Coordinates of C-alpha atoms in Angstrom, one line a residue:
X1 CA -9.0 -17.1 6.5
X2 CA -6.6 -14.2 8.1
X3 CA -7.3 -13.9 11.3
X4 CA -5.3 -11.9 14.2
X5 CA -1.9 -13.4 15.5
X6 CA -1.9 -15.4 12.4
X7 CA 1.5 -14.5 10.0
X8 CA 1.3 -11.9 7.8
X9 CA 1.3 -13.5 4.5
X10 CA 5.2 -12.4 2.9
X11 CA 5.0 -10.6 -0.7
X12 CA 7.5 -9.6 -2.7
X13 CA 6.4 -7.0 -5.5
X14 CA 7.5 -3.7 -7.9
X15 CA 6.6 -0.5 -5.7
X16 CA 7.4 3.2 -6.5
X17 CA 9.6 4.9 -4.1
X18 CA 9.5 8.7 -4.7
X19 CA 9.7 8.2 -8.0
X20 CA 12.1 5.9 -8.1
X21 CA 10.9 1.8 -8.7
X22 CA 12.3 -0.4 -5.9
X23 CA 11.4 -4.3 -4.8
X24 CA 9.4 -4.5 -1.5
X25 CA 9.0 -7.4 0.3
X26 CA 7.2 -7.8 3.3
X27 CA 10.3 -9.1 5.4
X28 CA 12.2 -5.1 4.5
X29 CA 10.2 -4.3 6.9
X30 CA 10.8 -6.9 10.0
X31 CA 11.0 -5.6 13.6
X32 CA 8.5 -2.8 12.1
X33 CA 4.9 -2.0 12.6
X34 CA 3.6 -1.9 9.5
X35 CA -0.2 -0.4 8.0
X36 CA -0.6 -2.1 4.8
X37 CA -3.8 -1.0 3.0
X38 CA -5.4 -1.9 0.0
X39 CA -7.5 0.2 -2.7
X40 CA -9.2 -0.4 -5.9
X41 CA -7.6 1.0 -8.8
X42 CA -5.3 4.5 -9.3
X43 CA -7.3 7.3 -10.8
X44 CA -10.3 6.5 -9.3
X45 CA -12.6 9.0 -7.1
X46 CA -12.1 8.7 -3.9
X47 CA -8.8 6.9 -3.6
X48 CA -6.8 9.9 -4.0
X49 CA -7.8 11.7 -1.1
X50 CA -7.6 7.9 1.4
X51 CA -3.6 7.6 -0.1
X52 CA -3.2 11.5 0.4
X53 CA -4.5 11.6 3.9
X54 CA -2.1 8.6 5.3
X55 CA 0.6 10.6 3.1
X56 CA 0.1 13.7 5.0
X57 CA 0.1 12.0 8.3
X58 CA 3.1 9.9 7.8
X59 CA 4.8 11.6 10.4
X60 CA 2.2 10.8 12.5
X61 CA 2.5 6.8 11.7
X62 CA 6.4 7.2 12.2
X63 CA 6.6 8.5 15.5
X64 CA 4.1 5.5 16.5
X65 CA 7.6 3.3 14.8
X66 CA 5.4 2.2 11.8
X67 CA 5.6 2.2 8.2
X68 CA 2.7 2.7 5.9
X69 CA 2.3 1.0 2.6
X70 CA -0.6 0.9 -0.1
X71 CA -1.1 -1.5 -2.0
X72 CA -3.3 -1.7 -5.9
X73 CA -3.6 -3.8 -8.2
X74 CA -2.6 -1.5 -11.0
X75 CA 0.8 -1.4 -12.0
X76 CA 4.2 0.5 -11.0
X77 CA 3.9 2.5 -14.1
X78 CA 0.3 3.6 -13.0
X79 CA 1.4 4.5 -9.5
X80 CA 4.3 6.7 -10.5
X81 CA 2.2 8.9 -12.9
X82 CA -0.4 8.8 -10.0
X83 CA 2.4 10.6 -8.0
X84 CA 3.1 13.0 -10.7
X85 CA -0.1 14.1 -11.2
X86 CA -1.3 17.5 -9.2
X87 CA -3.6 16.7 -6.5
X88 CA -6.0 19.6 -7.6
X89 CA -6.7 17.4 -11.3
X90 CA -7.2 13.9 -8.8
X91 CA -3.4 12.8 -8.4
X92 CA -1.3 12.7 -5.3
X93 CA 1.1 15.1 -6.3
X94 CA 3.8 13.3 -4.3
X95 CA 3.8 11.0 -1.6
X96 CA 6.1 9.6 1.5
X97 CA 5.4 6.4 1.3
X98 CA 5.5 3.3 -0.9
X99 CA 3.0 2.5 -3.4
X100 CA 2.8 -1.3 -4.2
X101 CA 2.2 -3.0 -7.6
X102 CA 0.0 -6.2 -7.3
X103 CA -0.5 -7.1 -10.9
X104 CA -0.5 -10.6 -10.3
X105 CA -3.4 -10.0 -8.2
X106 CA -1.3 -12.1 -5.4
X107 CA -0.9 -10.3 -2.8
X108 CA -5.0 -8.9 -2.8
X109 CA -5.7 -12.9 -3.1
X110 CA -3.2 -13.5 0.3
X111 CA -4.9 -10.6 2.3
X112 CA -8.6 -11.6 1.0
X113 CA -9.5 -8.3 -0.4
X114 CA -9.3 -9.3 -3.9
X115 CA -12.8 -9.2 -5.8
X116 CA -14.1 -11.3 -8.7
X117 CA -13.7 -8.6 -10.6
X118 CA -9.7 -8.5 -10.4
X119 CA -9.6 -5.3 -8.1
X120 CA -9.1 -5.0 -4.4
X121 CA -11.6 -4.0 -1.9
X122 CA -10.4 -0.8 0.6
X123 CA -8.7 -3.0 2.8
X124 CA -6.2 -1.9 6.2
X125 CA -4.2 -4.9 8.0
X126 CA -1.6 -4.0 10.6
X127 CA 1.2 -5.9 11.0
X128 CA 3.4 -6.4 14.3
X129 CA 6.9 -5.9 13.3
X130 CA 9.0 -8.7 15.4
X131 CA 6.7 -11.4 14.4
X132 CA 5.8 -10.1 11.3
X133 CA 2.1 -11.4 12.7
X134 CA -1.4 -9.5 12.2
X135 CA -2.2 -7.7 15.0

């Protein structure tokens, strides 16, 4: 069971970038603060406007010194049309930070958001940069 202080459990995944694809791993981001958060699926309801919301405050989470990453278990394909799609037909339009691709499911399984079902629950885990430990 996760618990606080424990290590943040390392992944190493496909993400979208931009638009560009790029491989993430938890440990890019050591000495950071980092907000990982999960949601269920791309084109879904109210995901959009969650992912658009830490988009539009990124600034916000940089001048704190921490990085914001989202995490789905759809794929890097899904996310990057996602992005390209206008916000006003239930896209993000573009975003500024990187989307994750959990096909295997692994990562959802290592932060213990991951359903029966195959898809992640809304899930937010902060993670203390030097330690790479949950805080």
């Amino acid at each position: 069971m996760l618990q606080i202080q424990q290590k943040a459990p390392e992944f190493s995944t496909d993400a979208v970038v931009g638009e560009e694809f790029k491989k993430i791993t938890l440990t890019d981001y050591k000495g950071k603060w980092v907000v990982l958060f999960f949601y269920p699926l791309d084109f879904t309801f109210v995901c959009p406007t969650e992912i658009t919301a830490f988009s539009d405050n990124y600034s916000k989470f940089k001048e704190l010194g921490a990085e914001v990453l989202g995490v789905s278990v759809d794929s890097k394909f899904s996310h990057l049309a996602l992005i390209r799609t206008p916000r006003r037909e239930g896209g993000l339009e573009r975003l500024n930070f990187p989307l994750l691709a959990d096909l295997s499911k692994q990562i959802s399984r290592d932060y213990e958001v991951l359903l029966d079902a195959g898809i992640a629950l809304r899930g937010i885990f902060i993670i203390a940069g030097a330690a790479t430990t949950l805080a």
